[in-house]
Coordinates of C-alpha atoms in Angstrom, one line a residue:
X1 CA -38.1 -12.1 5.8
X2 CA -39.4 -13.4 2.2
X3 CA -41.3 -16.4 4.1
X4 CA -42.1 -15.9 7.8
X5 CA -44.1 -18.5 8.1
X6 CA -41.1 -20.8 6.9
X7 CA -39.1 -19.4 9.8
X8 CA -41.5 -19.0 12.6
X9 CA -42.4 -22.8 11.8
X10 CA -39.3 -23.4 13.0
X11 CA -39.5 -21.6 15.6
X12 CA -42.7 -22.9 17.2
X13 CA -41.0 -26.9 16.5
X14 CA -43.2 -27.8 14.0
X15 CA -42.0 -30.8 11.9
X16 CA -40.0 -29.7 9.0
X17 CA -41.4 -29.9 5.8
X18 CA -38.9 -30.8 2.8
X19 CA -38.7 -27.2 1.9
X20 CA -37.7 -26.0 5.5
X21 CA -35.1 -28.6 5.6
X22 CA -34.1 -27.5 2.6
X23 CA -33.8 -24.1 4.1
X24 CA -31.7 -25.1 7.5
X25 CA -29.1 -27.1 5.6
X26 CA -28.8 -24.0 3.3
X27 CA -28.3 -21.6 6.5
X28 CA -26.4 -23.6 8.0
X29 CA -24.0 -24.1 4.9
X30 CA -21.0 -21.4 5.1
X31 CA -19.7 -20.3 1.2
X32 CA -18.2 -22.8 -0.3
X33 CA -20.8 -25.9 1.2
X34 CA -23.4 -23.1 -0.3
X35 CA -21.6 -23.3 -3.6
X36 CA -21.5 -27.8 -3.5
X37 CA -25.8 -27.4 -2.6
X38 CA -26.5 -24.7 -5.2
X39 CA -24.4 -26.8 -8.0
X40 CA -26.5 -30.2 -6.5
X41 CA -29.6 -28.2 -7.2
X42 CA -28.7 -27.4 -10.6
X43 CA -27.3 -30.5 -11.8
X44 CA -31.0 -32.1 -10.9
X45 CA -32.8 -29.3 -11.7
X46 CA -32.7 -28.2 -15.6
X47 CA -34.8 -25.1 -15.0
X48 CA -32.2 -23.8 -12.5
X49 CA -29.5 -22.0 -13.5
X50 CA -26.7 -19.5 -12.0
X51 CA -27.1 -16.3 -13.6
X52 CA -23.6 -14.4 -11.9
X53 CA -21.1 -17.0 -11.9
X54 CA -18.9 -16.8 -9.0
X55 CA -15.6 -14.9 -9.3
X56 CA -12.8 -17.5 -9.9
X57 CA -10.7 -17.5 -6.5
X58 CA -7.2 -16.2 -6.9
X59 CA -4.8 -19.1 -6.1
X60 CA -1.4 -19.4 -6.5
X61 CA -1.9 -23.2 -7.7
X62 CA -2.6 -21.8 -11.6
X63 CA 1.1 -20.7 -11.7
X64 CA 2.7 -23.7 -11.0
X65 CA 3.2 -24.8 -14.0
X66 CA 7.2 -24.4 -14.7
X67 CA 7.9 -27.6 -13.1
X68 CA 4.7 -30.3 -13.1
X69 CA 7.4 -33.3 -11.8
X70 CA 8.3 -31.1 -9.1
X71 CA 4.8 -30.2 -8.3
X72 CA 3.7 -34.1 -8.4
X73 CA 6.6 -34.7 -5.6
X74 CA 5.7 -32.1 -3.5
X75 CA 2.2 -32.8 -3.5
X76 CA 3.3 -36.0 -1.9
X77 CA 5.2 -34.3 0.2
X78 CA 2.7 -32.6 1.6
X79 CA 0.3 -35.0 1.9
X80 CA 2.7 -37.4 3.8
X81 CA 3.3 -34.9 6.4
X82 CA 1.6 -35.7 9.6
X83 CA 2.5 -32.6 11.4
X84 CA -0.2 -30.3 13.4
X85 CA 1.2 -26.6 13.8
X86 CA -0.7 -24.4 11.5
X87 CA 1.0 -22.3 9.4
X88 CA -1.4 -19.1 10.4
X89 CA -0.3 -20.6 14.1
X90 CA 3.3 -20.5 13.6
X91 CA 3.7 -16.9 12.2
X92 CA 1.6 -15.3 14.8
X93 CA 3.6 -17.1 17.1
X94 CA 6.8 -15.2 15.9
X95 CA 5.0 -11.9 15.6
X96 CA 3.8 -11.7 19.4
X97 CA 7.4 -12.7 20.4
X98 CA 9.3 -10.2 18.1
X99 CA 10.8 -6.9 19.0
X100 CA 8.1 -4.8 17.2
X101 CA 6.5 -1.6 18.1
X102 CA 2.7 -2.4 19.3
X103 CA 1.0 -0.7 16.0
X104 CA 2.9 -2.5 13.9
X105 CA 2.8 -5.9 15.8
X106 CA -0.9 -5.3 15.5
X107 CA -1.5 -4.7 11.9
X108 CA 0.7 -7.2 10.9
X109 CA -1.5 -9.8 13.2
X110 CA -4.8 -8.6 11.2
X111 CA -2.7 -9.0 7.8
X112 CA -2.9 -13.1 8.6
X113 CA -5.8 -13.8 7.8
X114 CA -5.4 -12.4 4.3
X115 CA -2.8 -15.2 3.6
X116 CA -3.9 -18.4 1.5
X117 CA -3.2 -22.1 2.5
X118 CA 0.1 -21.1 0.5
X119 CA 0.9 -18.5 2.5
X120 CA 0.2 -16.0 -0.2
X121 CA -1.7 -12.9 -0.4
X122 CA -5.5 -13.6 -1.2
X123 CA -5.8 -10.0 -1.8
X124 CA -4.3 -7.2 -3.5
X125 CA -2.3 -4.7 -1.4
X126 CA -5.3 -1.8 -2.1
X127 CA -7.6 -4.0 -0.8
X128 CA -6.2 -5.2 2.6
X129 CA -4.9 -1.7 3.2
X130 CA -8.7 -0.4 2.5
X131 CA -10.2 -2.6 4.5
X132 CA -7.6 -2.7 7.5
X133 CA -7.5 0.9 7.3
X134 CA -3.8 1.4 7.5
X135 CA -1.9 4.2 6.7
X136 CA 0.9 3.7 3.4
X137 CA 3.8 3.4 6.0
X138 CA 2.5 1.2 8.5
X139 CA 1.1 -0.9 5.5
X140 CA 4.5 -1.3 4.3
X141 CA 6.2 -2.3 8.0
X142 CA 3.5 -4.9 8.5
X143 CA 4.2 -6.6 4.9
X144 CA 7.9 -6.2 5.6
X145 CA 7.3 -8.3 9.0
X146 CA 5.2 -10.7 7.3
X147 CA 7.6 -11.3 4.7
X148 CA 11.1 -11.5 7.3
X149 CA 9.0 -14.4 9.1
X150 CA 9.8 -18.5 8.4
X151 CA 8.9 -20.2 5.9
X152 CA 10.7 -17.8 3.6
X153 CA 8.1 -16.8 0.6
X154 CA 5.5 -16.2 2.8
X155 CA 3.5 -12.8 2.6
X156 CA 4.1 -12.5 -1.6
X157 CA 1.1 -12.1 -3.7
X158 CA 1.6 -15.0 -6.0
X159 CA 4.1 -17.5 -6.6
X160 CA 6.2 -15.5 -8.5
X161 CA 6.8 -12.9 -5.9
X162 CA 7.4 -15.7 -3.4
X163 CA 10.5 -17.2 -5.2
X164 CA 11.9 -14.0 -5.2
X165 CA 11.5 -13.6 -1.8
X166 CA 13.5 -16.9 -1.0
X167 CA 16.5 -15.9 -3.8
X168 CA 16.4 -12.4 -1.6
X169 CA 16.2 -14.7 2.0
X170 CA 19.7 -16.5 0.9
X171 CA 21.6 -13.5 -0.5
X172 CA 21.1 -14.1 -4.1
X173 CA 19.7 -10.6 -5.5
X174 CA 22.0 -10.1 -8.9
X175 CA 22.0 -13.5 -10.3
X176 CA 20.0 -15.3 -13.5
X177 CA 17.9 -17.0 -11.6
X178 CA 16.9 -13.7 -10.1
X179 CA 16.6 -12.1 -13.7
X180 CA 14.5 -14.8 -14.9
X181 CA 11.9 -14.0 -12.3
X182 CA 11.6 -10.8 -12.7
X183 CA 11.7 -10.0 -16.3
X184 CA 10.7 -13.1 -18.0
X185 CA 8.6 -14.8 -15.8
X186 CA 6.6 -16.5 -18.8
X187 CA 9.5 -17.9 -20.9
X188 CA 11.0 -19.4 -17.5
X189 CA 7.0 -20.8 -16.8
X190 CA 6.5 -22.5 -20.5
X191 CA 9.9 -23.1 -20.8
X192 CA 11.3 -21.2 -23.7
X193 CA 14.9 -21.6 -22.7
X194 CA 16.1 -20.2 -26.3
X195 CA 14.0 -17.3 -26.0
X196 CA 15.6 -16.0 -22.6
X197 CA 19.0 -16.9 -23.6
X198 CA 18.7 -14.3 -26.5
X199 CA 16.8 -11.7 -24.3
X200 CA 20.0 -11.9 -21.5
X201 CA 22.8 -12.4 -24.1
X202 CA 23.3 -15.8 -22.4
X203 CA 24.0 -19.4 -22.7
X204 CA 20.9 -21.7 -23.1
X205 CA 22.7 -24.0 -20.8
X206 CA 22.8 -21.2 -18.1
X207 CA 19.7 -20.3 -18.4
X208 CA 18.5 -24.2 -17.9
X209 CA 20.5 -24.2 -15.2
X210 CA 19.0 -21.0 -13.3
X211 CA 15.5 -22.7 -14.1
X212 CA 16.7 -25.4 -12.4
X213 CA 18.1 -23.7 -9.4
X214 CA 14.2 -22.5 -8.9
X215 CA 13.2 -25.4 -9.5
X216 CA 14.5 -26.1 -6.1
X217 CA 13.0 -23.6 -4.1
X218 CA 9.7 -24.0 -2.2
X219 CA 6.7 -23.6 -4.7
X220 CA 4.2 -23.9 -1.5
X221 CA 5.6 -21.9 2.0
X222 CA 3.0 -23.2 3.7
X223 CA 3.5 -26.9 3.1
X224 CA 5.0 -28.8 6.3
X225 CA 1.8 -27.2 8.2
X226 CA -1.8 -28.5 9.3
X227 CA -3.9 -28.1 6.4
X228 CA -6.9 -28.1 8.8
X229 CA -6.7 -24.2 9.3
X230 CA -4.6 -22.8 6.6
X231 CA -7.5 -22.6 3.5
X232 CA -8.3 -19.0 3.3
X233 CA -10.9 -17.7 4.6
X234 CA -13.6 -16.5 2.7
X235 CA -15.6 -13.7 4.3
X236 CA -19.4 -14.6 4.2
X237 CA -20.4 -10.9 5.0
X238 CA -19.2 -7.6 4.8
X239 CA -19.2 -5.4 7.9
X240 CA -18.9 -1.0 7.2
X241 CA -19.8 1.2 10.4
X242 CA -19.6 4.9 10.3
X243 CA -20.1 5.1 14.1
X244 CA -23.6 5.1 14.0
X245 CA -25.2 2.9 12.0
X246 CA -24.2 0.1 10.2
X247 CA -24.0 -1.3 6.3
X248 CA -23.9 -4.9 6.0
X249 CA -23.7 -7.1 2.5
X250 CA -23.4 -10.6 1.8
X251 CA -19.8 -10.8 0.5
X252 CA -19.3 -12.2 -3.3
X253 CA -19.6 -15.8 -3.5
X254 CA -21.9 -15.8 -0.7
X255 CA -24.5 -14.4 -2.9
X256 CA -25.1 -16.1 -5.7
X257 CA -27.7 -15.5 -7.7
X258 CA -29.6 -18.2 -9.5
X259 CA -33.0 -17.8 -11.4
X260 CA -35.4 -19.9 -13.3
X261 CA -33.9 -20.4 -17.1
X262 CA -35.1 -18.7 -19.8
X263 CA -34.9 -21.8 -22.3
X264 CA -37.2 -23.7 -20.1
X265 CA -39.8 -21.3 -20.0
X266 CA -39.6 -21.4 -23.9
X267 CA -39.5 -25.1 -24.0
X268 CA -42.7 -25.2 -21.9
X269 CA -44.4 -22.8 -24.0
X270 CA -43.6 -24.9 -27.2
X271 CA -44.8 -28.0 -25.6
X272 CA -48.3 -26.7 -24.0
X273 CA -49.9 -29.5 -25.5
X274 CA -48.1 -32.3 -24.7
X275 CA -49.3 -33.2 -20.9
X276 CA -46.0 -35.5 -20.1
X277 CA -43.7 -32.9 -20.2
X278 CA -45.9 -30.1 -19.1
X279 CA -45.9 -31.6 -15.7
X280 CA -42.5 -32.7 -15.2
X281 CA -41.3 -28.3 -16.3
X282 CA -44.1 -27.7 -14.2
X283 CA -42.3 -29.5 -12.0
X284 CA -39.0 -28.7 -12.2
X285 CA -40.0 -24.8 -12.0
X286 CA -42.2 -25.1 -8.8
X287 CA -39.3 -26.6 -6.8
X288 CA -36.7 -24.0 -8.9
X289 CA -39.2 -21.4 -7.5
X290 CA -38.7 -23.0 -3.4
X291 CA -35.4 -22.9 -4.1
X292 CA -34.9 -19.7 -4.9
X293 CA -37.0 -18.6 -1.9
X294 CA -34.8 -20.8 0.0
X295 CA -31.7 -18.7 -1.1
X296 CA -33.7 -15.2 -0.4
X297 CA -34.5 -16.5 3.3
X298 CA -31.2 -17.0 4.1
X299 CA -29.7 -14.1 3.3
X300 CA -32.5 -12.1 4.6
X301 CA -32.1 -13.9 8.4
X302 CA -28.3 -14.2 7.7
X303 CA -28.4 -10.4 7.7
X304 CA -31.1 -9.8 10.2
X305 CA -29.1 -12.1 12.5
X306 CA -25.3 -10.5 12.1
X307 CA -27.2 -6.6 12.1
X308 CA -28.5 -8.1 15.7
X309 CA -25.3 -8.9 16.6
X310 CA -23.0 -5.9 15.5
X311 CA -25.9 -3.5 17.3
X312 CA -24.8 -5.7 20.4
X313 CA -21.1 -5.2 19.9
X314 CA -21.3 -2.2 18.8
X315 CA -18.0 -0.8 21.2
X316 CA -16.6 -3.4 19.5
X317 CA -16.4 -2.2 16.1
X318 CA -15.7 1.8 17.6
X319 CA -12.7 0.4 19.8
X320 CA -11.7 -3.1 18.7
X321 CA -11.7 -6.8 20.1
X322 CA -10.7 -5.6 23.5
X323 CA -13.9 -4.8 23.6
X324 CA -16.2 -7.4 22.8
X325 CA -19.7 -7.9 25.7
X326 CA -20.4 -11.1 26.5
X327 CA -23.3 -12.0 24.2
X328 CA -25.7 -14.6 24.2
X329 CA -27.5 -16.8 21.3
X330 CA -30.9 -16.5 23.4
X331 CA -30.3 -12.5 23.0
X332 CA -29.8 -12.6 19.7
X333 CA -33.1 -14.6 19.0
X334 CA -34.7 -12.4 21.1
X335 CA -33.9 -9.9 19.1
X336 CA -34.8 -11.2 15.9
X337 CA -38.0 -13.1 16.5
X338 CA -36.0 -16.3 15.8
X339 CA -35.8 -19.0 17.3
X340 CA -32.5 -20.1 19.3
X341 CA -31.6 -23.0 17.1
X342 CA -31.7 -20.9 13.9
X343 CA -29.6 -18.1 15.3
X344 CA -27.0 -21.0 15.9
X345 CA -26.8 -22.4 12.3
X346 CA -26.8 -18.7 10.8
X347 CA -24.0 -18.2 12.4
X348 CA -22.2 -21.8 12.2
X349 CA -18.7 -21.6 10.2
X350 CA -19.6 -18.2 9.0
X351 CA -17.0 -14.9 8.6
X352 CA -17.6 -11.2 8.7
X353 CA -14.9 -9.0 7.4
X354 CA -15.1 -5.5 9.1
X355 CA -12.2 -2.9 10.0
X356 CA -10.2 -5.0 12.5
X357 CA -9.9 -7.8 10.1
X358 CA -11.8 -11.4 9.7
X359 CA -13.9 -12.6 12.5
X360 CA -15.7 -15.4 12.9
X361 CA -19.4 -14.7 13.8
X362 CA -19.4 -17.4 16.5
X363 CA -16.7 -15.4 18.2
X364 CA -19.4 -12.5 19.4
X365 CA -20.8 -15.1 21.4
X366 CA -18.8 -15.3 24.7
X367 CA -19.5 -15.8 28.3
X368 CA -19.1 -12.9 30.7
X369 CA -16.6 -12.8 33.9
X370 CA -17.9 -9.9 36.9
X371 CA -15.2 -7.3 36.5
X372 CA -16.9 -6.3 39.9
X373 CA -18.8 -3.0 38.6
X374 CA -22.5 -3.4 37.0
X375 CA -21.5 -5.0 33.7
X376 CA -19.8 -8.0 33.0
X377 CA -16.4 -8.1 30.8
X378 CA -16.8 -10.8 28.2
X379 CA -13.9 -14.0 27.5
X380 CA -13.1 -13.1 24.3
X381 CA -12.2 -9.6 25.9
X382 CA -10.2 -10.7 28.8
X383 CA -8.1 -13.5 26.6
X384 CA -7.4 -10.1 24.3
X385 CA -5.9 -8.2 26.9
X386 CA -4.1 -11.1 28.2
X387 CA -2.6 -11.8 24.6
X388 CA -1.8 -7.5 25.3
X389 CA 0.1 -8.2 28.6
X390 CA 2.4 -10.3 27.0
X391 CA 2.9 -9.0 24.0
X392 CA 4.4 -6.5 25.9
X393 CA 6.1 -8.1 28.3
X394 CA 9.9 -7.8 29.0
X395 CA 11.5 -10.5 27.4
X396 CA 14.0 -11.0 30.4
X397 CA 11.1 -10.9 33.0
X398 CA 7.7 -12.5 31.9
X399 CA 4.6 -12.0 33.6
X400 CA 3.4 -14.8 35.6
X401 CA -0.3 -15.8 35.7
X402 CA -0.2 -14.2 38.9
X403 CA 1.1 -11.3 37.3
X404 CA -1.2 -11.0 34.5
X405 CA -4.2 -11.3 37.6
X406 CA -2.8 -8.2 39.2
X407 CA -2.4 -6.2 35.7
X408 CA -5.7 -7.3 35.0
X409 CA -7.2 -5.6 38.6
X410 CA -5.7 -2.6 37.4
X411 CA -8.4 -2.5 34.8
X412 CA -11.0 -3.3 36.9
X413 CA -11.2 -7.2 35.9
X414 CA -11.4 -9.5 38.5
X415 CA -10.2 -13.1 37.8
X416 CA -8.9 -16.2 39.2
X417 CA -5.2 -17.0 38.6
X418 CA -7.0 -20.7 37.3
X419 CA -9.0 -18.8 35.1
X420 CA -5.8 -16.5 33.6
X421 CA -3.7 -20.1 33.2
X422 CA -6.9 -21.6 31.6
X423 CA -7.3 -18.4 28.8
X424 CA -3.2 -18.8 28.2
X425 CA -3.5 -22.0 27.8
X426 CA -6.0 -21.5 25.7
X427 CA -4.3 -18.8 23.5
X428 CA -1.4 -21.4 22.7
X429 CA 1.0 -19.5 25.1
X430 CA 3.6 -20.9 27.4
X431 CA 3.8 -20.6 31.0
X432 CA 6.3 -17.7 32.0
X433 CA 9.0 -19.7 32.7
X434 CA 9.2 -21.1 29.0
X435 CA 8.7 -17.8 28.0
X436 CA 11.7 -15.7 29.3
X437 CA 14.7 -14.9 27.2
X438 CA 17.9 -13.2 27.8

């Protein structure tokens, strides 16, 4: 750590000073509450400044502008909808219960989190491919899934490829509208009607019309949802493991980097002699200086922590979520030296991105049920291979929680029917009499 006596204050209970406080509202903060405290810091800090900005985020918002009235009403819209299904909710929800083969029902589950509030792709294809490790073809199947699911226009990579995607959903392939999107996307967006006209040998008038007709479509799949869940989420950390050891990285914006500015440092120079504003830059640069040691212990224990915690779940990364070990805070300090309540607001709202996808850090930490051998087997693991069962189940014949108890002895997990009702429930999935379809 670059202050350990900051850290084990805390952990012996000591009263925290300004500069520790400072330090546990920074750890607990995930990225973006990070960005809000680093930009308060500046704004009353002059000697402060943010030497890598962040990038921008990619959002589908910046291409809306071809219709700002229709934007304005569905913005309205939107926010007078008082329903509670996320979208993220309601397409895994279609997946599980869809004809698929199990690879491909899989990767196109760990493809969600990759969608925006929009429903659009927050990251290129290369990217989620990379990092999901799929192969070219199942790549493809999964995106085709994605994109056969309601709303139509979900699964595109911008707002652009979603309208397509709706002309394509209602049979209109060949049209103008069609031709407008594809090849002139930026006369349709600034409206240069004139300009398109000539460039299809058409009608102005047609062309305003086509406009119009996408005007109409949905510019935002994912309105109608619960906003609570549907931002995208922005991976805090970065998880590689070569089946031995691992490589973790604070991921982007979770990094900043901010430093003491080089104007200041000449302006205190120039104004040695004047006592007034020597002390107030002397100052502003002391706390600039805690600050930035604030910023260096986090990410020093927010590493130390999640290392602690993928060398405990290490079967997890070889094998996948089936295999997650029950896993406590208390081991995790132990591990680390910290204390208890730090390990809980390192890991508070925060998101590793590793080979299986986006996981929330919390979700390592998971009670264990006896599977009736040595070790335990963890919640998180069970609920997966629950989720398994009936993904898999004939559609004609569901498996009953008394079922799903039986299956489960088969693989050496002992559990109460209760407990298999309580996990379903749990999962959002209906009893097996709801379930069953002809």
């Amino acid at each position: 750590m670059s202050s350990p006596g900051m850290i084990q204050g805390m952990k012996q209970g000591m009263v925290a000073a300004p500069t520790v406080q400072l330090f546990m509202h920074a750890l607990q903060a995930n990225t973006e509450e990070l960005a809000d405290l680093i930009a308060q810091e500046i704004a009353k800090n002059p000697a402060l400044e943010e030497v890598a900005p962040r990038p921008a985020e990619r959002d589908a918002d910046t291409e809306k502008s071809y219709d700002p009235e229709a934007a304005r009403r569905h913005a309205f819209a939107l926010d007078s909808q008082p329903c509670g299904q996320t979208l993220a909710d309601f397409l895994e929800e279609q997946i599980r219960h869809s004809a698929l083969t199990q690879k491909v029902k899989e990767a196109a589950l760990a493809m969600l989190p990759y969608l925006n509030r929009h429903g659009f792709f927050a990251e290129d294809a290369a990217t989620v491919q990379s990092e999901l490790q799929l192969t070219d073809t199942l790549y493809r199947q999964a995106l085709g899934v994605i994109q056969d699911l309601d709303p139509a226009g979900v699964g595109a990579k911008d707002l652009r490829g979603s309208l397509i995607l709706q002309l394509k959903r209602v049979g209109e392939k060949r049209g103008l509208p069609m031709l407008l999107l594809k090849h002139h996307w930026e006369a349709l967006v600034h409206h240069r009607y004139a300009e398109a006209a000539r460039a299809l040998e058409v009608e102005e008038e047609a062309v305003q019309l086509a406009a119009a007709r996408i005007a109409r479509l949905n510019p935002d799949p994912g309105s109608g949802f619960s906003r609570a869940e549907l931002n995208v989420v922005t991976p805090d950390l970065s998880v590689d493991f070569d089946g031995a050891d691992f490589q973790i990285s604070l991921a982007g914006a979770a990094d900043p980097q901010v430093a003491l500015s080089a104007e200041y440092r000449d302006m205190m120079a120039q104004h040695a002699d004047k006592a007034e504003v020597r002390q107030f830059l002397s100052r502003c640069f002391r706390e600039g200086r805690e600050f930035i040691r604030v910023l260096a212990n986090r990410k020093d224990t927010l590493l130390a922590v999640t290392h602690a915690v993928c060398e405990r779940q290490k079967e997890f990364f070889r094998k996948g979520k089936a295999h997650i070990r029950p896993l406590k805070m208390e081991d995790i300090a132990e591990d680390t030296g910290l204390h208890v309540s730090t390990v809980s607001r390192a890991v508070r709202g925060k998101y590793l991105r590793c080979a299986f996808g986006v996981m929330e850090l919390r979700s390592f930490f998971t009670s264990g049920i006896s599977s009736g051998e040595e070790e335990t087997t963890s919640a998180a693991s069970i609920q997966h291979r629950i989720r398994q069962l009936i993904a898999e189940e004939p559609p004609a014949s569901p498996l009953s929680d008394a079922d799903i108890c039986a299956a489960l002895q088969t693989q050496g997990i002992r559990v109460a029917r209760r407990t298999v009702a309580k996990y379903r429930e749990q999962l959002k999935i209906l009893p097996a009499s709801l379930r069953k379809r002809r």
